[in-house]
Structures are given as C-alpha cells and as structure tokens.
Amino acid sequence: MGKNVLVIGQGAREHTMVWKLKQSKGVDQVFAVPGNAGIAQLAECFAVKPEIGNLLDLIDRKQIDLTVVGPEAPLMEGIVDEFEARGLKIFGPRRDAALLEGSKVFTKNLLKKYSIPTADFRSFSDIDEARDYLRKRGTPIVVKADGLAAGKGVVVAADKETAFQTLDTIMRDRAFGDAGREVVIEECLQGEEVSVFALCDGKTVVPMVAAQDHKRVFDGDQGPNTGGMGAYSPPPFYTPELHRRVMTEIMEPVVKAMAAEGRPYKGVLYAALMLTADGPKVLEFNVRLGDPEAQVILPLMETDYLTVLEAVIDEKLDSTPISFHSRAGVCVVLASAGYPGKYETGHVITGLEDVSPDILVFHAGTRRQGSRLVTDGGRVLSVVGTGDTVAEAIHRVYREIPRIRFEGMHYRRDIGARALNR
C-alpha cells in the first residue's frame, strides 16, 4: 500500500514536486493545498487556506502520511513545529531554523560568528543611524529589509539617492510591514551568482545540483527584479573544485553552526552565492527549493523523490545514496503583461496540447474557467527542457514556446545564454 502525500503551495515549484512524487513507487495518492489548474491534473486540490486547522482536518480525512511544504511563509509561521508536536511527518525546517531565510540580521550575525564568508555589513533598527552610515559608506551599496518581502526587499543601490529612497521605503513607509523594522546594509559584491542546494537532516549535508537563476525581467539582465524569469543547470563555471570549497567553507559549516546554536536544520538549504575574486560568499539563504530552480533540479533527480524526503525526515541521509542525471535542464518562465508590476488575469491560454511531449510545462498562475484554462498570476507557466548539454536544452525549450499563447505573454529569450558564452 503506497503513501498519501500532501503538497502545500500553488506555484510551478509545487507543480514540479507533485509531478515528481507521482513517479515515486511508494506514493499512492497526492493532494495539494491550494494547488492550481496544472496540479489539479495530477493531484486532488483543496482550495482552502493552508492554516493548521484546515490541514489537520484534511490529513485526518485523507489519511495523509507525509506533508511537503513548498513556500517559505508556512515554515516561518511554524507549521513544522505544529505537525511534529502532533507526531505528523512533514518535510521542512522548524521555525527557529527557518530564521535563516526569515531574518537577514540573524543570518548575517550567524555567518560572522562562525567565520562563514559573506559581504561586510552593518544592521540598523534606527533610520537616522542607517542614513548616517550610508553617508559615510558611499555607493554602490546593498540595502536589505530584515524579513520576508516576497523577493522585493533587496535593492542594489548604484547611487546615494536610490539608497536613501530604499531606506525610506523599507523603514519609514513600511512597504513590507514588520519585515522593515530592521535593515542590513552591506558591501556590493562583484562576480557570478549561483544557486547552490543541499539536503540536510540536521547532521548530514548532501549536495543537489547547482543552478543559475535569472532575476531581472528583461533580456540582458535589464529591468526590475522578479521572482525569477528562468533558470538552468548545471552552470559551467561551477567547477568540481569550486563545489568542494562551497561545501567545506559554507554549506557544512552553516549546518554545524545551526546545530551548535540549538536550531538543527532539516530540509532543503538553498544558498544564493556570489563567486568573487576572493572566493564564494553568501548573499542569502533560503529554506526551501527555489522557483524556478526546482523546475530544473527535480527533473534531473535520479533517486526516488519519496525516498529522498523520508531520508531527511528520518535523519538517514548518511545511509541513503542520492544521485542526479548528468544532463542539463533549462526553465523559461512565461509571464503576464506588466509583471513584475500590475498585471491582468483571466486571459485564455492555448496551445499547450501542441507542445512536444519531451517538454515539461509546469503551471504557476493558472485556473480553470469552465472548460478553458486562463491566466491567474504574474508568472503563468514554466516551460522546461532537458538535454545532454545546456545548448541542447535551450534549443528544445525555445523551439516549443511559440506554440503556447495568451494575451500579453512575455518571456526572456536569453535564459542560459551565459552558459553558452563561456
């Protein structure tokens, strides 16, 4: 008898998780809260808020054996603590460990205390002190809201006017609410950015494949930051030697540091790193799979996904072999007109049935309107291709995208180009 698994979330990352779980021999049924139109083709979706009461009722009714948390917000709110207190199996870090993403001040202080490489920084809870520091420090400089700000709380300020304006937005106007009670001001690191992922069970750290995200909305890394317009794996500049450095200088030390602080880390640890002339340095940590990185990482995972999740929960990573295909993956996000600013929803999506079966399409912002599929978010679909090389995967994805249509659809045409230019 297989296991029933519940996935929490509604984006393309969660659609990828559901798709991967459906391939696991040990999985019987998959459920999702709240899910989306794509997830609903593979799992039974429940359009309820992911609050403890609703989830416990569902777990009881559907005899759920394991819950997997996609987004960061439920982890910060302590969903893992609540589940574990009731003896329920759940994948993800507890609230005190989720602070690695939930508080930039906490993370920077932890990195400093344990001599883990990161940018020089100062933190401030007083806006006047922060302004004084900015006047002395000069630009370019990075200003970060302490807490979660939906990917919009970090600004690289090229001039003082932008830096002061960002401070006002975060601390005076409270654009991100309580997330802006404190700020981190740090040096602007130069180099190539990379997303590094590892599975952690509190003691053992097992690397996943690395990826490179494309945050800016337009080609050539122009325009405002987004939640991510695409990703590819593996980045050619992330060499085996560099990987060893990252594991021994960053990933393993931070998991040991968290254990030493009485905050054992279990789940996926995602490090956004800058590869500087002085070596790899931490930009920030996230406490879950990235989106769109998950859409290229999970298709490359060779090991059964349920086995991986249970090895983390049961603290058996040291005795569970985990492997990935030595292939490449490319994900291109199709977005609504206006994203990441204001956008309309409700536009009809056509052409999905014309896409080649060797291309994966994961839904992000979609819903059913009668018999029609319509847009329901800023990022609408993630189109994913794999190949023996990044070039091959890029070719496959971009060959198929024109078959998909909705009003105002836009996407970057240079995802993975940095890999080809090397």
GROMACS .gro file of C-alpha atoms in nm:
model
  422
    1MET     CA    1   0.000   0.000   0.000
    2GLY     CA    2   0.150   0.332  -0.108
    3LYS     CA    3   0.159   0.652   0.093
    4ASN     CA    4  -0.064   0.956   0.065
    5VAL     CA    5   0.132   1.280   0.035
    6LEU     CA    6   0.013   1.639   0.076
    7VAL     CA    7   0.196   1.926  -0.100
    8ILE     CA    8   0.142   2.281   0.031
    9GLY     CA    9   0.166   2.560  -0.227
   10GLN     CA   10   0.028   2.678  -0.559
   11GLY     CA   11   0.320   2.764  -0.789
   12ALA     CA   12   0.528   2.595  -1.058
   13ARG     CA   13   0.769   2.471  -0.789
   14GLU     CA   14   0.482   2.282  -0.621
   15HIS     CA   15   0.356   2.150  -0.957
   16THR     CA   16   0.708   2.011  -1.015
   17MET     CA   17   0.706   1.849  -0.669
   18VAL     CA   18   0.366   1.687  -0.735
   19TRP     CA   19   0.485   1.565  -1.078
   20LYS     CA   20   0.797   1.413  -0.921
   21LEU     CA   21   0.603   1.249  -0.637
   22LYS     CA   22   0.364   1.088  -0.887
   23GLN     CA   23   0.665   0.896  -1.025
   24SER     CA   24   0.754   0.752  -0.682
   25LYS     CA   25   0.676   0.382  -0.645
   26GLY     CA   26   0.588   0.431  -0.279
   27VAL     CA   27   0.327   0.702  -0.340
   28ASP     CA   28  -0.040   0.612  -0.369
   29GLN     CA   29  -0.220   0.950  -0.388
   30VAL     CA   30  -0.106   1.314  -0.393
   31PHE     CA   31  -0.311   1.603  -0.257
   32ALA     CA   32  -0.243   1.977  -0.274
   33VAL     CA   33  -0.345   2.290  -0.082
   34PRO     CA   34  -0.442   2.508  -0.262
   35GLY     CA   35  -0.280   2.388  -0.588
   36ASN     CA   36  -0.351   2.529  -0.936
   37ALA     CA   37  -0.502   2.413  -1.266
   38GLY     CA   38  -0.190   2.216  -1.363
   39ILE     CA   39  -0.153   2.048  -1.024
   40ALA     CA   40  -0.523   1.952  -1.042
   41GLN     CA   41  -0.443   1.726  -1.340
   42LEU     CA   42  -0.219   1.514  -1.117
   43ALA     CA   43  -0.349   1.561  -0.762
   44GLU     CA   44  -0.669   1.632  -0.572
   45CYS     CA   45  -0.664   2.003  -0.484
   46PHE     CA   46  -0.834   2.173  -0.190
   47ALA     CA   47  -0.888   2.547  -0.228
   48VAL     CA   48  -0.854   2.625   0.142
   49LYS     CA   49  -0.606   2.845   0.329
   50PRO     CA   50  -0.304   2.642   0.446
   51GLU     CA   51  -0.392   2.703   0.812
   52ILE     CA   52  -0.329   2.439   1.076
   53GLY     CA   53  -0.699   2.367   1.140
   54ASN     CA   54  -0.777   2.313   0.771
   55LEU     CA   55  -0.468   2.099   0.720
   56LEU     CA   56  -0.525   1.876   1.023
   57ASP     CA   57  -0.883   1.813   0.910
   58LEU     CA   58  -0.758   1.718   0.562
   59ILE     CA   59  -0.482   1.493   0.700
   60ASP     CA   60  -0.738   1.311   0.910
   61ARG     CA   61  -0.994   1.275   0.626
   62LYS     CA   62  -0.748   1.170   0.356
   63GLN     CA   63  -0.513   0.971   0.582
   64ILE     CA   64  -0.208   1.172   0.479
   65ASP     CA   65   0.125   1.004   0.564
   66LEU     CA   66   0.361   1.288   0.473
   67THR     CA   67   0.334   1.664   0.411
   68VAL     CA   68   0.580   1.861   0.192
   69VAL     CA   69   0.595   2.241   0.228
   70GLY     CA   70   0.676   2.436  -0.090
   71PRO     CA   71   0.683   2.809   0.002
   72GLU     CA   72   0.867   2.981   0.286
   73ALA     CA   73   0.578   3.156   0.467
   74PRO     CA   74   0.426   2.845   0.637
   75LEU     CA   75   0.778   2.743   0.751
   76MET     CA   76   0.831   3.085   0.917
   77GLU     CA   77   0.491   3.052   1.081
   78GLY     CA   78   0.596   2.724   1.247
   79ILE     CA   79   0.396   2.465   1.052
   80VAL     CA   80   0.672   2.204   1.105
   81ASP     CA   81   0.673   2.261   1.484
   82GLU     CA   82   0.291   2.222   1.491
   83PHE     CA   83   0.298   1.900   1.289
   84GLU     CA   84   0.590   1.744   1.478
   85ALA     CA   85   0.422   1.821   1.813
   86ARG     CA   86   0.131   1.604   1.689
   87GLY     CA   87   0.360   1.325   1.567
   88LEU     CA   88   0.292   1.401   1.198
   89LYS     CA   89   0.558   1.358   0.927
   90ILE     CA   90   0.648   1.682   0.749
   91PHE     CA   91   0.937   1.795   0.528
   92GLY     CA   92   1.098   2.131   0.606
   93PRO     CA   93   1.283   2.318   0.882
   94ARG     CA   94   1.130   2.422   1.214
   95ARG     CA   95   1.053   2.788   1.279
   96ASP     CA   96   1.378   2.855   1.470
   97ALA     CA   97   1.584   2.713   1.178
   98ALA     CA   98   1.370   2.889   0.914
   99LEU     CA   99   1.511   3.217   1.051
  100LEU     CA  100   1.797   3.159   0.804
  101GLU     CA  101   1.554   3.300   0.547
  102GLY     CA  102   1.318   3.484   0.781
  103SER     CA  103   1.575   3.725   0.926
  104LYS     CA  104   1.871   3.865   0.734
  105VAL     CA  105   2.004   4.019   1.057
  106PHE     CA  106   2.003   3.677   1.229
  107THR     CA  107   2.177   3.516   0.930
  108LYS     CA  108   2.446   3.782   0.889
  109ASN     CA  109   2.529   3.767   1.261
  110LEU     CA  110   2.545   3.384   1.249
  111LEU     CA  111   2.781   3.395   0.947
  112LYS     CA  112   3.003   3.649   1.122
  113LYS     CA  113   3.012   3.449   1.447
  114TYR     CA  114   3.117   3.128   1.269
  115SER     CA  115   3.351   3.295   1.012
  116ILE     CA  116   3.146   3.184   0.711
  117PRO     CA  117   3.233   3.408   0.411
  118THR     CA  118   2.981   3.685   0.334
  119ALA     CA  119   2.978   4.057   0.249
  120ASP     CA  120   3.082   4.313   0.513
  121PHE     CA  121   2.767   4.454   0.673
  122ARG     CA  122   2.600   4.658   0.946
  123SER     CA  123   2.241   4.622   1.071
  124PHE     CA  124   2.017   4.906   1.192
  125SER     CA  125   1.682   4.946   1.365
  126ASP     CA  126   1.711   5.329   1.369
  127ILE     CA  127   1.664   5.502   1.033
  128ASP     CA  128   1.878   5.805   1.126
  129GLU     CA  129   2.174   5.582   1.222
  130ALA     CA  130   2.129   5.394   0.894
  131ARG     CA  131   2.131   5.723   0.699
  132ASP     CA  132   2.449   5.839   0.876
  133TYR     CA  133   2.620   5.510   0.788
  134LEU     CA  134   2.513   5.541   0.422
  135ARG     CA  135   2.656   5.896   0.402
  136LYS     CA  136   2.994   5.769   0.523
  137ARG     CA  137   2.994   5.441   0.332
  138GLY     CA  138   2.921   5.551  -0.025
  139THR     CA  139   2.784   5.352  -0.318
  140PRO     CA  140   2.727   5.106  -0.477
  141ILE     CA  141   2.571   4.951  -0.167
  142VAL     CA  142   2.308   4.684  -0.093
  143VAL     CA  143   2.009   4.765   0.131
  144LYS     CA  144   1.801   4.472   0.261
  145ALA     CA  145   1.481   4.454   0.467
  146ASP     CA  146   1.539   4.213   0.756
  147GLY     CA  147   1.232   3.995   0.700
  148LEU     CA  148   1.039   3.835   0.415
  149ALA     CA  149   0.940   4.079   0.141
  150ALA     CA  150   0.832   3.850  -0.146
  151GLY     CA  151   1.172   3.886  -0.315
  152LYS     CA  152   1.142   4.265  -0.332
  153GLY     CA  153   1.317   4.366  -0.010
  154VAL     CA  154   1.671   4.375  -0.154
  155VAL     CA  155   1.795   4.674  -0.354
  156VAL     CA  156   2.140   4.719  -0.507
  157ALA     CA  157   2.173   5.098  -0.492
  158ALA     CA  158   2.410   5.244  -0.752
  159ASP     CA  159   2.382   5.595  -0.602
  160LYS     CA  160   2.305   5.756  -0.266
  161GLU     CA  161   1.967   5.887  -0.381
  162THR     CA  162   1.847   5.529  -0.450
  163ALA     CA  163   1.995   5.407  -0.120
  164PHE     CA  164   1.817   5.676   0.086
  165GLN     CA  165   1.494   5.622  -0.107
  166THR     CA  166   1.513   5.246  -0.035
  167LEU     CA  167   1.569   5.313   0.335
  168ASP     CA  168   1.260   5.535   0.343
  169THR     CA  169   1.051   5.275   0.158
  170ILE     CA  170   1.153   4.996   0.396
  171MET     CA  171   1.181   5.172   0.736
  172ARG     CA  172   0.965   5.484   0.718
  173ASP     CA  173   0.687   5.385   0.477
  174ARG     CA  174   0.693   5.022   0.597
  175ALA     CA  175   0.627   4.897   0.243
  176PHE     CA  176   0.699   4.543   0.368
  177GLY     CA  177   0.536   4.579   0.711
  178ASP     CA  178   0.729   4.435   1.006
  179ALA     CA  179   0.992   4.295   0.767
  180GLY     CA  180   1.127   4.652   0.759
  181ARG     CA  181   1.176   4.707   1.132
  182GLU     CA  182   1.547   4.639   1.077
  183VAL     CA  183   1.770   4.669   0.773
  184VAL     CA  184   2.102   4.522   0.668
  185ILE     CA  185   2.337   4.748   0.472
  186GLU     CA  186   2.620   4.557   0.309
  187GLU     CA  187   2.900   4.589   0.056
  188CYS     CA  188   2.810   4.523  -0.306
  189LEU     CA  189   2.987   4.202  -0.410
  190GLN     CA  190   3.103   4.156  -0.769
  191GLY     CA  191   3.117   3.827  -0.959
  192GLU     CA  192   2.899   3.548  -1.096
  193GLU     CA  193   2.589   3.447  -0.897
  194VAL     CA  194   2.497   3.082  -0.842
  195SER     CA  195   2.220   2.896  -0.656
  196VAL     CA  196   2.353   2.601  -0.455
  197PHE     CA  197   2.117   2.346  -0.295
  198ALA     CA  198   2.171   2.076  -0.034
  199LEU     CA  199   1.959   1.828   0.156
  200CYS     CA  200   2.015   1.839   0.532
  201ASP     CA  201   1.884   1.614   0.811
  202GLY     CA  202   2.032   1.814   1.099
  203LYS     CA  203   2.371   1.638   1.077
  204THR     CA  204   2.444   1.518   0.723
  205VAL     CA  205   2.464   1.753   0.424
  206VAL     CA  206   2.411   1.607   0.074
  207PRO     CA  207   2.453   1.836  -0.228
  208MET     CA  208   2.193   1.864  -0.504
  209VAL     CA  209   2.277   2.004  -0.849
  210ALA     CA  210   2.354   2.377  -0.869
  211ALA     CA  211   2.163   2.620  -1.091
  212GLN     CA  212   2.172   2.979  -1.213
  213ASP     CA  213   1.859   3.193  -1.178
  214HIS     CA  214   1.768   3.494  -1.397
  215LYS     CA  215   1.603   3.750  -1.168
  216ARG     CA  216   1.563   4.055  -1.392
  217VAL     CA  217   1.255   4.075  -1.610
  218PHE     CA  218   1.418   4.161  -1.946
  219ASP     CA  219   1.694   4.012  -2.164
  220GLY     CA  220   2.050   4.108  -2.075
  221ASP     CA  221   1.957   4.130  -1.705
  222GLN     CA  222   1.770   4.457  -1.756
  223GLY     CA  223   1.465   4.592  -1.572
  224PRO     CA  224   1.332   4.526  -1.222
  225ASN     CA  225   1.385   4.210  -1.016
  226THR     CA  226   1.120   3.938  -1.029
  227GLY     CA  227   1.058   3.610  -0.851
  228GLY     CA  228   1.271   3.457  -1.129
  229MET     CA  229   1.226   3.451  -1.508
  230GLY     CA  230   1.409   3.124  -1.568
  231ALA     CA  231   1.699   2.903  -1.462
  232TYR     CA  232   1.936   2.643  -1.598
  233SER     CA  233   2.154   2.367  -1.457
  234PRO     CA  234   2.441   2.293  -1.435
  235PRO     CA  235   2.633   2.625  -1.457
  236PRO     CA  236   2.962   2.551  -1.641
  237PHE     CA  237   3.162   2.787  -1.418
  238TYR     CA  238   3.061   2.593  -1.105
  239THR     CA  239   3.356   2.353  -1.121
  240PRO     CA  240   3.413   2.045  -0.900
  241GLU     CA  241   3.690   2.238  -0.720
  242LEU     CA  242   3.456   2.531  -0.652
  243HIS     CA  243   3.187   2.290  -0.537
  244ARG     CA  244   3.425   2.137  -0.280
  245ARG     CA  245   3.503   2.487  -0.147
  246VAL     CA  246   3.135   2.575  -0.119
  247MET     CA  247   3.057   2.255   0.070
  248THR     CA  248   3.353   2.281   0.312
  249GLU     CA  249   3.351   2.660   0.364
  250ILE     CA  250   2.976   2.735   0.354
  251MET     CA  251   2.716   2.456   0.344
  252GLU     CA  252   2.863   2.215   0.601
  253PRO     CA  253   2.976   2.493   0.841
  254VAL     CA  254   2.634   2.662   0.842
  255VAL     CA  255   2.453   2.335   0.922
  256LYS     CA  256   2.706   2.270   1.202
  257ALA     CA  257   2.657   2.629   1.325
  258MET     CA  258   2.279   2.587   1.337
  259ALA     CA  259   2.317   2.263   1.534
  260ALA     CA  260   2.558   2.436   1.775
  261GLU     CA  261   2.300   2.714   1.823
  262GLY     CA  262   2.035   2.455   1.916
  263ARG     CA  263   1.849   2.507   1.585
  264PRO     CA  264   1.910   2.183   1.390
  265TYR     CA  265   1.841   2.236   1.020
  266LYS     CA  266   1.631   1.975   0.834
  267GLY     CA  267   1.506   2.020   0.479
  268VAL     CA  268   1.645   2.181   0.163
  269LEU     CA  269   1.902   2.455   0.220
  270TYR     CA  270   1.938   2.700  -0.069
  271ALA     CA  271   2.241   2.929  -0.072
  272ALA     CA  272   2.250   3.224  -0.311
  273LEU     CA  273   2.623   3.280  -0.358
  274MET     CA  274   2.844   3.535  -0.529
  275LEU     CA  275   3.162   3.388  -0.675
  276THR     CA  276   3.401   3.676  -0.605
  277ALA     CA  277   3.773   3.714  -0.677
  278ASP     CA  278   3.825   3.618  -0.308
  279GLY     CA  279   3.615   3.303  -0.338
  280PRO     CA  280   3.247   3.215  -0.285
  281LYS     CA  281   3.048   3.438  -0.044
  282VAL     CA  282   2.692   3.409   0.088
  283LEU     CA  283   2.438   3.662  -0.043
  284GLU     CA  284   2.147   3.497   0.140
  285PHE     CA  285   1.995   3.164   0.240
  286ASN     CA  286   1.651   3.031   0.157
  287VAL     CA  287   1.494   2.744   0.349
  288ARG     CA  288   1.321   2.566   0.057
  289LEU     CA  289   1.366   2.489  -0.310
  290GLY     CA  290   1.387   2.792  -0.536
  291ASP     CA  291   1.130   2.875  -0.801
  292PRO     CA  292   1.228   2.847  -1.094
  293GLU     CA  293   1.532   2.638  -0.987
  294ALA     CA  294   1.315   2.349  -0.863
  295GLN     CA  295   1.180   2.312  -1.216
  296VAL     CA  296   1.527   2.217  -1.345
  297ILE     CA  297   1.661   2.039  -1.035
  298LEU     CA  298   1.381   1.788  -0.971
  299PRO     CA  299   1.367   1.660  -1.334
  300LEU     CA  300   1.741   1.589  -1.301
  301MET     CA  301   1.697   1.393  -0.975
  302GLU     CA  302   1.757   1.022  -1.033
  303THR     CA  303   1.671   0.895  -0.684
  304ASP     CA  304   1.306   0.833  -0.595
  305TYR     CA  305   1.172   1.162  -0.451
  306LEU     CA  306   0.978   0.999  -0.166
  307THR     CA  307   1.296   0.815  -0.061
  308VAL     CA  308   1.482   1.149  -0.052
  309LEU     CA  309   1.214   1.323   0.157
  310GLU     CA  310   1.194   1.037   0.407
  311ALA     CA  311   1.574   1.014   0.441
  312VAL     CA  312   1.576   1.378   0.556
  313ILE     CA  313   1.280   1.342   0.794
  314ASP     CA  314   1.412   1.015   0.945
  315GLU     CA  315   1.772   1.152   0.964
  316LYS     CA  316   1.908   0.876   0.741
  317LEU     CA  317   2.084   1.085   0.475
  318ASP     CA  318   2.420   0.931   0.570
  319SER     CA  319   2.295   0.588   0.457
  320THR     CA  320   2.077   0.690   0.160
  321PRO     CA  321   2.254   0.718  -0.178
  322ILE     CA  322   2.117   1.020  -0.370
  323SER     CA  323   2.206   1.078  -0.734
  324PHE     CA  324   2.128   1.314  -1.023
  325HIS     CA  325   2.140   1.266  -1.401
  326SER     CA  326   2.448   1.418  -1.565
  327ARG     CA  327   2.224   1.605  -1.808
  328ALA     CA  328   2.125   1.971  -1.837
  329GLY     CA  329   1.792   2.142  -1.771
  330VAL     CA  330   1.656   2.481  -1.878
  331CYS     CA  331   1.341   2.653  -1.749
  332VAL     CA  332   1.183   2.959  -1.915
  333VAL     CA  333   0.903   3.144  -1.733
  334LEU     CA  334   0.610   3.279  -1.936
  335ALA     CA  335   0.472   3.588  -1.761
  336SER     CA  336   0.168   3.818  -1.780
  337ALA     CA  337   0.197   4.164  -1.941
  338GLY     CA  338   0.308   4.413  -1.677
  339TYR     CA  339   0.475   4.158  -1.446
  340PRO     CA  340   0.650   4.222  -1.204
  341GLY     CA  341   0.429   4.531  -1.176
  342LYS     CA  342   0.050   4.535  -1.215
  343TYR     CA  343  -0.095   4.274  -1.449
  344GLU     CA  344  -0.435   4.147  -1.562
  345THR     CA  345  -0.560   3.789  -1.514
  346GLY     CA  346  -0.826   3.585  -1.690
  347HIS     CA  347  -0.661   3.565  -2.035
  348VAL     CA  348  -0.721   3.237  -2.218
  349ILE     CA  349  -0.415   3.009  -2.258
  350THR     CA  350  -0.396   2.799  -2.576
  351GLY     CA  351  -0.151   2.567  -2.747
  352LEU     CA  352  -0.038   2.350  -2.454
  353GLU     CA  353  -0.160   2.037  -2.634
  354ASP     CA  354   0.070   2.123  -2.928
  355VAL     CA  355   0.389   2.122  -2.718
  356SER     CA  356   0.626   1.829  -2.774
  357PRO     CA  357   0.585   1.550  -2.512
  358ASP     CA  358   0.958   1.572  -2.425
  359ILE     CA  359   0.900   1.926  -2.290
  360LEU     CA  360   0.761   1.975  -1.939
  361VAL     CA  361   0.514   2.257  -1.870
  362PHE     CA  362   0.459   2.341  -1.502
  363HIS     CA  363   0.175   2.573  -1.407
  364ALA     CA  364   0.229   2.872  -1.177
  365GLY     CA  365  -0.056   3.124  -1.212
  366THR     CA  366  -0.338   2.933  -1.383
  367ARG     CA  367  -0.700   2.838  -1.313
  368ARG     CA  368  -0.992   2.672  -1.487
  369GLN     CA  369  -1.277   2.890  -1.608
  370GLY     CA  370  -1.536   2.642  -1.727
  371SER     CA  371  -1.361   2.433  -1.992
  372ARG     CA  372  -1.095   2.700  -2.056
  373LEU     CA  373  -0.754   2.745  -1.896
  374VAL     CA  374  -0.685   3.109  -1.801
  375THR     CA  375  -0.404   3.315  -1.651
  376ASP     CA  376  -0.421   3.375  -1.275
  377GLY     CA  377  -0.087   3.528  -1.176
  378GLY     CA  378   0.222   3.724  -1.278
  379ARG     CA  379   0.429   3.417  -1.357
  380VAL     CA  380   0.193   3.191  -1.552
  381LEU     CA  381   0.386   2.886  -1.679
  382SER     CA  382   0.734   2.734  -1.653
  383VAL     CA  383   0.848   2.560  -1.972
  384VAL     CA  384   1.128   2.309  -1.908
  385GLY     CA  385   1.353   2.114  -2.142
  386THR     CA  386   1.639   1.874  -2.075
  387GLY     CA  387   1.928   1.767  -2.296
  388ASP     CA  388   2.279   1.627  -2.293
  389THR     CA  389   2.407   1.986  -2.288
  390VAL     CA  390   2.271   2.327  -2.184
  391ALA     CA  391   2.274   2.428  -2.552
  392GLU     CA  392   2.057   2.131  -2.646
  393ALA     CA  393   1.811   2.201  -2.361
  394ILE     CA  394   1.791   2.571  -2.461
  395HIS     CA  395   1.721   2.478  -2.824
  396ARG     CA  396   1.442   2.237  -2.726
  397VAL     CA  397   1.266   2.484  -2.495
  398TYR     CA  398   1.274   2.785  -2.725
  399ARG     CA  399   1.160   2.572  -3.023
  400GLU     CA  400   0.836   2.485  -2.839
  401ILE     CA  401   0.746   2.810  -2.656
  402PRO     CA  402   0.586   2.981  -2.964
  403ARG     CA  403   0.318   2.709  -2.963
  404ILE     CA  404   0.185   2.849  -2.632
  405ARG     CA  405  -0.021   3.168  -2.643
  406PHE     CA  406  -0.203   3.407  -2.411
  407GLU     CA  407  -0.263   3.781  -2.440
  408GLY     CA  408   0.039   3.987  -2.327
  409MET     CA  409   0.265   3.681  -2.279
  410HIS     CA  410   0.629   3.778  -2.237
  411TYR     CA  411   0.945   3.586  -2.154
  412ARG     CA  412   1.322   3.620  -2.165
  413ARG     CA  413   1.491   3.491  -2.476
  414ASP     CA  414   1.836   3.458  -2.319
  415ILE     CA  415   1.790   3.204  -2.038
  416GLY     CA  416   2.112   3.003  -2.018
  417ALA     CA  417   2.296   3.231  -2.263
  418ARG     CA  418   2.566   3.297  -2.002
  419ALA     CA  419   2.648   2.925  -2.008
  420LEU     CA  420   2.692   2.935  -2.387
  421ASN     CA  421   2.909   3.246  -2.377
  422ARG     CA  422   3.173   3.080  -2.162
   0.00000   0.00000   0.00000
